[in-house]
Short mmCIF file of C-alpha atoms in Angstrom, two decimals:
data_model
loop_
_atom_site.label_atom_id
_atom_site.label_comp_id
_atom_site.label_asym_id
_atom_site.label_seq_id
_atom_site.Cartn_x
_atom_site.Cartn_y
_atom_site.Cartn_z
CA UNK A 1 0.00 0.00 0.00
CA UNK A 2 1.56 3.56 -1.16
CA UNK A 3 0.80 6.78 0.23
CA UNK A 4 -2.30 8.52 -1.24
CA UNK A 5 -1.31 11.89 -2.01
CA UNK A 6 -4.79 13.20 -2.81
CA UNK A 7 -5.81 12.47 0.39
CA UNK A 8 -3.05 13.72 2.47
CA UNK A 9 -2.70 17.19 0.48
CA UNK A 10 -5.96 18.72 1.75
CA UNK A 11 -4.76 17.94 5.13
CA UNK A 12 -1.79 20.44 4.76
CA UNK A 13 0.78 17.24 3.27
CA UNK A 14 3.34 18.62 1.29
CA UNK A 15 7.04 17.89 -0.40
CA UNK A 16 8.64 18.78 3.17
CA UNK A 17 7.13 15.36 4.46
CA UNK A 18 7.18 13.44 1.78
CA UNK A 19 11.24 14.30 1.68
CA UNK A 20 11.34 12.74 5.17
CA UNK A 21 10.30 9.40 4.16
CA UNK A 22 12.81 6.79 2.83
CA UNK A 23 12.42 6.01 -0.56
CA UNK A 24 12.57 2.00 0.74
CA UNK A 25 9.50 2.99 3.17
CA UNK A 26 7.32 4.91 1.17
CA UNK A 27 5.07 2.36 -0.10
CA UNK A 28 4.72 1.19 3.71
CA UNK A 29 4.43 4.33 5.75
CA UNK A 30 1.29 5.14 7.26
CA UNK A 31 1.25 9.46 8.01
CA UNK A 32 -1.13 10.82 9.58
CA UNK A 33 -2.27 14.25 11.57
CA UNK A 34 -2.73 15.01 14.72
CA UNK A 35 -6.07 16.79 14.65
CA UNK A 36 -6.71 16.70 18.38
CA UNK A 37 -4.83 15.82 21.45
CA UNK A 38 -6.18 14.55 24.98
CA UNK A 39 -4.71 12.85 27.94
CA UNK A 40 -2.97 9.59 26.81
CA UNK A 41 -4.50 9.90 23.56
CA UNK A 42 -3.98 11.57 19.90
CA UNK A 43 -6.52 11.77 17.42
CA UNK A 44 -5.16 11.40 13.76
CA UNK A 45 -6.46 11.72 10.41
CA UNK A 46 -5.08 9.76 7.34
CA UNK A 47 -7.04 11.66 4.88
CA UNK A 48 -10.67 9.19 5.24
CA UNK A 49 -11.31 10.27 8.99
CA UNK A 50 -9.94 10.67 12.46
CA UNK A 51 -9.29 7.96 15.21
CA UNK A 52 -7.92 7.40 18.22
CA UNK A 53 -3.69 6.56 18.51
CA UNK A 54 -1.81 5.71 21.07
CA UNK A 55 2.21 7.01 21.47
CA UNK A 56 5.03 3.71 21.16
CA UNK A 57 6.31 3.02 24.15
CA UNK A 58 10.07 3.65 23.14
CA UNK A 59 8.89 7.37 22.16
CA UNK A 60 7.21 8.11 26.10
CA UNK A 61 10.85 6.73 27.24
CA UNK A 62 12.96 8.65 24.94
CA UNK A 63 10.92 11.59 25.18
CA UNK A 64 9.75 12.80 28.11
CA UNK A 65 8.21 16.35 27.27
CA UNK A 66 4.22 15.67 27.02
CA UNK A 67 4.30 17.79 24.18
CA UNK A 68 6.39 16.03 22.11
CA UNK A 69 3.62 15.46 19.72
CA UNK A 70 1.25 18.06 19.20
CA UNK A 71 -1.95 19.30 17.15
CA UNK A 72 -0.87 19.94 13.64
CA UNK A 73 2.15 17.38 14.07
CA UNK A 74 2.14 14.86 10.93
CA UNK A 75 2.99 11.27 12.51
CA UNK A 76 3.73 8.16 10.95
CA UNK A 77 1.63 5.05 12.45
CA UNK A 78 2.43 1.54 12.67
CA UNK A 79 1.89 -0.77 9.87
CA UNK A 80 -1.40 -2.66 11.29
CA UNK A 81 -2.22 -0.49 14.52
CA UNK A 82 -3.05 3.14 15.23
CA UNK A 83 0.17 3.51 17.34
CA UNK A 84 2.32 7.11 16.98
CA UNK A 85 5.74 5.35 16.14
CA UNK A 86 7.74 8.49 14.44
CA UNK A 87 6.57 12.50 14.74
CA UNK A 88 8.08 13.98 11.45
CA UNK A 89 9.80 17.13 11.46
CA UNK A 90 8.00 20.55 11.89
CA UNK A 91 8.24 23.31 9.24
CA UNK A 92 6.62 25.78 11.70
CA UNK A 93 5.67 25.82 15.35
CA UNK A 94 3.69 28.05 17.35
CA UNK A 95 4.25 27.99 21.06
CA UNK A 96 3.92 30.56 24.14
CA UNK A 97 5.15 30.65 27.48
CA UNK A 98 2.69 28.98 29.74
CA UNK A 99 1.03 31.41 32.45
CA UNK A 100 3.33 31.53 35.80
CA UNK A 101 5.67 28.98 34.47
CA UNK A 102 8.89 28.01 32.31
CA UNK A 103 8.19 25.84 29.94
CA UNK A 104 6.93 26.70 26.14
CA UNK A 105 3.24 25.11 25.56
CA UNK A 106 2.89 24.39 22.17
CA UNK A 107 -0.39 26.02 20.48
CA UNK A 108 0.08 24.24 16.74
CA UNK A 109 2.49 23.16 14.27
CA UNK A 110 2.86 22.83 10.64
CA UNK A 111 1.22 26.12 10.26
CA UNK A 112 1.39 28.67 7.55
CA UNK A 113 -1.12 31.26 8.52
CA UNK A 114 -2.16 32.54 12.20
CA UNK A 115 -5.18 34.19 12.56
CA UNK A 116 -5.04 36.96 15.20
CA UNK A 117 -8.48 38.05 16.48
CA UNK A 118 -9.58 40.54 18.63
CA UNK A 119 -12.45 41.58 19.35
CA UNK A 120 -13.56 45.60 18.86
CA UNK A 121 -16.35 45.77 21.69
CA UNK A 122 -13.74 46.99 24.41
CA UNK A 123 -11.62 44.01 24.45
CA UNK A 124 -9.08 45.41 21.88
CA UNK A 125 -5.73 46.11 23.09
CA UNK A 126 -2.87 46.68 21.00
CA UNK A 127 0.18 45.62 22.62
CA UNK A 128 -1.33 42.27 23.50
CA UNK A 129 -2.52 41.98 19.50
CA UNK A 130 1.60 43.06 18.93
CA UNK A 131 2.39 39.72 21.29
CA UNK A 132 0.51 37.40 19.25
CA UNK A 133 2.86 39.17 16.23
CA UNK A 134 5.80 37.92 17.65
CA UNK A 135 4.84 34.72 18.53
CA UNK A 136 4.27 34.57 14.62
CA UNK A 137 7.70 36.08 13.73
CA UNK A 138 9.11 33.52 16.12
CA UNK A 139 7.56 30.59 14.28
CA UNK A 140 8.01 32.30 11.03
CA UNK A 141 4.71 32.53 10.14
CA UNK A 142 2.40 35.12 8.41
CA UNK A 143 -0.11 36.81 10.26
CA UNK A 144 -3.83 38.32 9.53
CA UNK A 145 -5.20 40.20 12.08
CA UNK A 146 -9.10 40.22 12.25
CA UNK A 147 -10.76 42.84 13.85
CA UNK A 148 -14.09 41.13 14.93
CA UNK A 149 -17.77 42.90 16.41
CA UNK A 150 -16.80 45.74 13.92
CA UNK A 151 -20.43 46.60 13.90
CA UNK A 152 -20.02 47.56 17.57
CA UNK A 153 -16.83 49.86 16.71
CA UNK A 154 -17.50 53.87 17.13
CA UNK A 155 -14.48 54.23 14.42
CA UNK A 156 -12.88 50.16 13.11
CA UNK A 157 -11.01 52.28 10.73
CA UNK A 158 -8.83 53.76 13.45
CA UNK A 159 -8.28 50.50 14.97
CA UNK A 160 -6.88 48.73 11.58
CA UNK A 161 -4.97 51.86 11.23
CA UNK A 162 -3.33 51.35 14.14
CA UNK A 163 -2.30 48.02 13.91
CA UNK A 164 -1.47 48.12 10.35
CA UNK A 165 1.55 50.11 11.37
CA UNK A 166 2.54 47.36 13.53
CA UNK A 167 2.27 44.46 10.97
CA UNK A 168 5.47 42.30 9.12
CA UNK A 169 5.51 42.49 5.04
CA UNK A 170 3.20 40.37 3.57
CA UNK A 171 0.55 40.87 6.44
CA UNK A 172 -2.79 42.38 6.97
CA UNK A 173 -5.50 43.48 9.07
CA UNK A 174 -9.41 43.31 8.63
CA UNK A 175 -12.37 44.54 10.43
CA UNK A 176 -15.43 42.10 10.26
CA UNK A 177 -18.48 41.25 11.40
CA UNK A 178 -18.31 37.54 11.57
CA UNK A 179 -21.50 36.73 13.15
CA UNK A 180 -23.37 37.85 9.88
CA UNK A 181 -21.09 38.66 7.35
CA UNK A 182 -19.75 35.76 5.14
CA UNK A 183 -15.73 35.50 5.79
CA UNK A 184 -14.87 32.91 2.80
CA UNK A 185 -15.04 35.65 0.23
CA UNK A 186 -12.76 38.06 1.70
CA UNK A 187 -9.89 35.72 3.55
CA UNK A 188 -9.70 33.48 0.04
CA UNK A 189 -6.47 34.72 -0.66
CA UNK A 190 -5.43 32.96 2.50
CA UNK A 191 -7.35 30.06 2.37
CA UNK A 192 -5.46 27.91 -0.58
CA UNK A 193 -6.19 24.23 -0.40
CA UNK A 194 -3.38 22.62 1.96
CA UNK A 195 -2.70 25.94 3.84
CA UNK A 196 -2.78 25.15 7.82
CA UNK A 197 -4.45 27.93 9.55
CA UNK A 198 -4.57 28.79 13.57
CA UNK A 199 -6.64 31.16 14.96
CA UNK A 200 -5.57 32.55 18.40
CA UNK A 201 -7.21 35.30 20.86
CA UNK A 202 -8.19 35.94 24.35
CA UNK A 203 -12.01 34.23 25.13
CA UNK A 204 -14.74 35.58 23.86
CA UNK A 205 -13.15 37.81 20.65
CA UNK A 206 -15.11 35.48 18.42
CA UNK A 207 -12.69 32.78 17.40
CA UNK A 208 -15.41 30.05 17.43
CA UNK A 209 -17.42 32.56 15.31
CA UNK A 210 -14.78 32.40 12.89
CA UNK A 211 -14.14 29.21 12.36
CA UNK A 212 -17.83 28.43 11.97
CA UNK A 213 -18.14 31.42 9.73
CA UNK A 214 -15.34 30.14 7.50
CA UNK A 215 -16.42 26.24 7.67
CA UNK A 216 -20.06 27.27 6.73
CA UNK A 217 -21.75 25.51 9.77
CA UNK A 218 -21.81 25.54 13.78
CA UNK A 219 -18.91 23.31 14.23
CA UNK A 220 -17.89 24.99 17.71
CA UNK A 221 -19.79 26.50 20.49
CA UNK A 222 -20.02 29.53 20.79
CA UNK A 223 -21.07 32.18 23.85
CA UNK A 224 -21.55 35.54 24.48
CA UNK A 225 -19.14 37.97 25.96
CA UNK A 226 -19.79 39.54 29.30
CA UNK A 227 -20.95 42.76 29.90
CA UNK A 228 -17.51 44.11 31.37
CA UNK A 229 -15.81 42.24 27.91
CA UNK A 230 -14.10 39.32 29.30
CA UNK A 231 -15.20 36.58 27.18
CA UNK A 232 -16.50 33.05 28.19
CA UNK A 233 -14.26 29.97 27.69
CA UNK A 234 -16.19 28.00 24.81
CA UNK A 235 -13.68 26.21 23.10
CA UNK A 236 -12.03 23.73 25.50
CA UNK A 237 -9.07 21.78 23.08
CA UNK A 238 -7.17 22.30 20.47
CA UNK A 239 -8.59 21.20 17.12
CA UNK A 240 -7.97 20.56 13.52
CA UNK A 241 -11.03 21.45 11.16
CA UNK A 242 -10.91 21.08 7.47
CA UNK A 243 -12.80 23.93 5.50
CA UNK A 244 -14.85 23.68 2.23
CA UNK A 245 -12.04 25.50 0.06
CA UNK A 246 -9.34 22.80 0.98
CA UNK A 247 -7.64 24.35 3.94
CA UNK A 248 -7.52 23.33 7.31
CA UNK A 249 -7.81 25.67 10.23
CA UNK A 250 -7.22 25.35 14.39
CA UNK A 251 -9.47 26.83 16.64
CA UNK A 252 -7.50 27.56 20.20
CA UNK A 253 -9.14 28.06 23.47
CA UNK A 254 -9.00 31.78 24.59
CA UNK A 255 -5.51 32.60 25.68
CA UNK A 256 -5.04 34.92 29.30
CA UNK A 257 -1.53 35.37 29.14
CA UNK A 258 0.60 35.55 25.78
CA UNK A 259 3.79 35.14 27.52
CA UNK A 260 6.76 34.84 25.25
CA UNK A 261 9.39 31.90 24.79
CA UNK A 262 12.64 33.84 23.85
CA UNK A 263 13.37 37.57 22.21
CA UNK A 264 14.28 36.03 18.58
CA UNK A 265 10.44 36.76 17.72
CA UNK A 266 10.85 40.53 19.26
CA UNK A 267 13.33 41.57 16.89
CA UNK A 268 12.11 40.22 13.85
CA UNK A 269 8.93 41.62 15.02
CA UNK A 270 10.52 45.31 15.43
CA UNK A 271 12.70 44.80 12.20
CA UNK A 272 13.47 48.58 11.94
CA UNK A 273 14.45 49.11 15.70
CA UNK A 274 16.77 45.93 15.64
CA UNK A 275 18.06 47.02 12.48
CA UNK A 276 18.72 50.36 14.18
CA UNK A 277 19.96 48.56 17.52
CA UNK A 278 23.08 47.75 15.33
CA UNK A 279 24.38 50.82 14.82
CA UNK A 280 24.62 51.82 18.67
CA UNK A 281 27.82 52.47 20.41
CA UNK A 282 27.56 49.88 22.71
CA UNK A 283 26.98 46.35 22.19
CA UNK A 284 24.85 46.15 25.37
CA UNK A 285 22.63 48.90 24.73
CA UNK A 286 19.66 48.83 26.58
CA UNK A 287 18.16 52.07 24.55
CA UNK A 288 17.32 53.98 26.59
CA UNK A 289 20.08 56.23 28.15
CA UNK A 290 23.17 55.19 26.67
CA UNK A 291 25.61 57.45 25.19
CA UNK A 292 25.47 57.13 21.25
CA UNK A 293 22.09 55.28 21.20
CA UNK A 294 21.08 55.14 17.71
CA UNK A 295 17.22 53.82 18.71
CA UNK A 296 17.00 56.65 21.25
CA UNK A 297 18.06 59.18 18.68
CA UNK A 298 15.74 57.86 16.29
CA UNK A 299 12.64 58.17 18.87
CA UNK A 300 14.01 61.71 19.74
CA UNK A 301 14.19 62.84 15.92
CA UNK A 302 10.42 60.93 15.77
CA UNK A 303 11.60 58.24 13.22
CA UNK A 304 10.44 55.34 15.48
CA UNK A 305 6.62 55.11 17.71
CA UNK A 306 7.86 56.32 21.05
CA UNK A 307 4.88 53.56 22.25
CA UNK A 308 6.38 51.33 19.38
CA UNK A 309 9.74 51.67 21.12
CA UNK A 310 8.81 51.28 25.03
CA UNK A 311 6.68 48.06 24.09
CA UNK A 312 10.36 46.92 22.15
CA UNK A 313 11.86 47.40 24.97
CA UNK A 314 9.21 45.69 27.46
CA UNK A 315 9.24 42.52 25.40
CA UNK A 316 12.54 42.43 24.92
CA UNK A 317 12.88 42.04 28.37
CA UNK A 318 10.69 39.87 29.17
CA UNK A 319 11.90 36.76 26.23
CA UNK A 320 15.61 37.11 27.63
CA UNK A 321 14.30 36.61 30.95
CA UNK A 322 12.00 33.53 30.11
CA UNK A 323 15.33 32.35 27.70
CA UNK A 324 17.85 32.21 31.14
CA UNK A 325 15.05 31.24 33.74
CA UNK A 326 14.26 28.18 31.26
CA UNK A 327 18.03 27.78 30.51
CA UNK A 328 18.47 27.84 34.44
CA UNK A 329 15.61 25.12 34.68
CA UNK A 330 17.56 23.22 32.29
CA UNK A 331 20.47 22.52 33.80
CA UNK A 332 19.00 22.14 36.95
CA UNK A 333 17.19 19.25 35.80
CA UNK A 334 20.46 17.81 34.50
CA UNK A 335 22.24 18.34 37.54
CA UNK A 336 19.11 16.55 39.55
CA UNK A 337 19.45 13.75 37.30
CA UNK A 338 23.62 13.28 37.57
CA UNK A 339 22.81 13.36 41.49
CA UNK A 340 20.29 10.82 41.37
CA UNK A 341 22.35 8.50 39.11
CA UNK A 342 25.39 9.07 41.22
CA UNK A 343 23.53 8.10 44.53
CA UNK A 344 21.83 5.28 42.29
CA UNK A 345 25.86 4.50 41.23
CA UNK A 346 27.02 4.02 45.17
CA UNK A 347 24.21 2.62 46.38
CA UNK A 348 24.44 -0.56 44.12
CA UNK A 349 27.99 -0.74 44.86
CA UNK A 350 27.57 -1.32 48.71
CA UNK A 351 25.12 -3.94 47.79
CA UNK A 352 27.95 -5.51 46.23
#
């Protein structure tokens, strides 16, 4: 039996996988995607319809992060079982610091398009929309902003304005109305067949309204926000859904914290302040009072968003931070485990 193409493609399968098989393997390999992870168990699609799969044994001992595989991962299954036996490598992956801890939580992988909503009924903010941008430019992935409950907007025009002059090359930002208007029509140059889609927000922005806008039917609950603006938790996992135009898309449950994994993200983010950041007298500029500090002398001649700048600086911070506490963490957890073999070591020998 040889890998179906057709029915892989419309599940985001492309030449980067199929690369990653052996050419001696290829008429045995079973790949699959992960469309939907719980505890102890991963949901997979092979291109007819999803089931339940189980993780090999040698992979839980070799690997002992519980994220290892992940929604949007493409697996290969044993021959005659619906066991997780290889996790092919990523081309993208979307993760965020989880809230009070260390450790990166995966959102997705194997995406090529994250859909940022936020909602513009008082729940718009635009530093926290500017997080989910570098969580894209860390995972090298295009964003599109939607601006949601437009209807309920004094002025949407100011909004996309303003985070228009936040956004990457290539990006873009749209106000809608996607409890009534359709979506399809005006996202279709984002929606190829095979493109992997995520959409990410804080609860009640109207992600679920999205993705049942864009799949033409009520796939995922929905609820309405509160009257302060704090939305409702409706979507409780991560899932994969495939849309009528070909292209798959992964609805998140609402996000509280966007916390960030490292600064790589930050300064592709703010291209034109890092770019700037190189020409300052010092090395270890922190821009802000340094002698010779060509980002402060931008902001001063008002070449660069004074707010553009401070949130630079904020983030900046905050992914070095989250880079040395998780490095720390690291080898802590090494040292813990040299201790415990060492005991482990002695203890045998005076059995002896």
């Amino acid at each position: 039996m040889s890998i179906d193409l057709s029915r892989l493609q419309p599940l985001g399968w492309s030449n980067f996988f199929t690369a990653q098989i052996p050419l001696e393997q290829f008429e045995s390999a079973r790949p699959a995607r992960v469309v939907r992870v719980e505890r102890g168990c991963w949901f997979v699609d092979s291109g007819l319809e999803a089931f339940p799969a189980t993780l090999a044994g040698r992979l839980h001992h070799i690997h002992t992060d519980p994220h290892y595989v992940t929604v949007g991962d493409w697996v290969l299954l044993a021959a005659h079982a619906p066991v997780i036996v290889e996790r092919l490598e990523r081309r993208s992956l979307i993760e965020r610091r989880e809230a009070g801890g260390i450790d990166a939580q995966p959102l997705a992988a194997n995406i090529d398009l994250m859909l940022v909503v936020s909602g513009l009924d008082g729940e718009f903010n635009l530093h926290r929309v500017e997080r989910y941008l570098v969580l894209a430019a860390e995972a090298g992935v295009l964003p599109l902003v939607l601006l949601t409950k437009a209807d309920l907007a004094d002025d949407p025009a100011r909004a996309v304005e303003q985070v228009r002059r936040r956004l990457p090359a290539g990006a873009e930002v749209l106000a809608v109305d996607a409890l009534r208007a359709p979506l399809a029509g005006r996202l279709s140059p984002w929606l190829e067949p095979g493109t992997s889609l995520v959409v990410v927000g804080s609860s009640g922005v109207g992600k679920s309204t999205v993705t049942n806008n864009l799949a033409g039917q009520p796939l995922q609950e929905t609820g309405a926000t509160r009257r302060d603006a704090k939305g409702r938790h409706t979507t409780t996992a991560r899932s994969l859904i495939r849309l009528p135009g070909g292209a798959c898309i992964i609805d998140v449950p609402g996000i509280r914290e966007v916390g960030l994994v490292a600064e790589g993200g930050v300064d592709r983010q703010f291209g034109a302040i890092a770019d700037l950041a190189r020409d300052c007298r010092f090395v270890d500029c922190t821009h802000q009072s340094e002698p010779g500090c060509a980002v402060r002398a931008a902001v001063d001649r008002g070449e660069v968003d004074p707010d553009a700048w401070a949130h630079y600086l904020k983030l900046l911070a905050e992914g070095r931070h989250n880079l040395a506490e998780h490095e720390r963490r690291r080898r802590d957890r090494v040292f813990g485990k040299l201790v415990k073999a060492t005991v482990a070591a002695k203890k045998q020998g005076h059995g002896r």
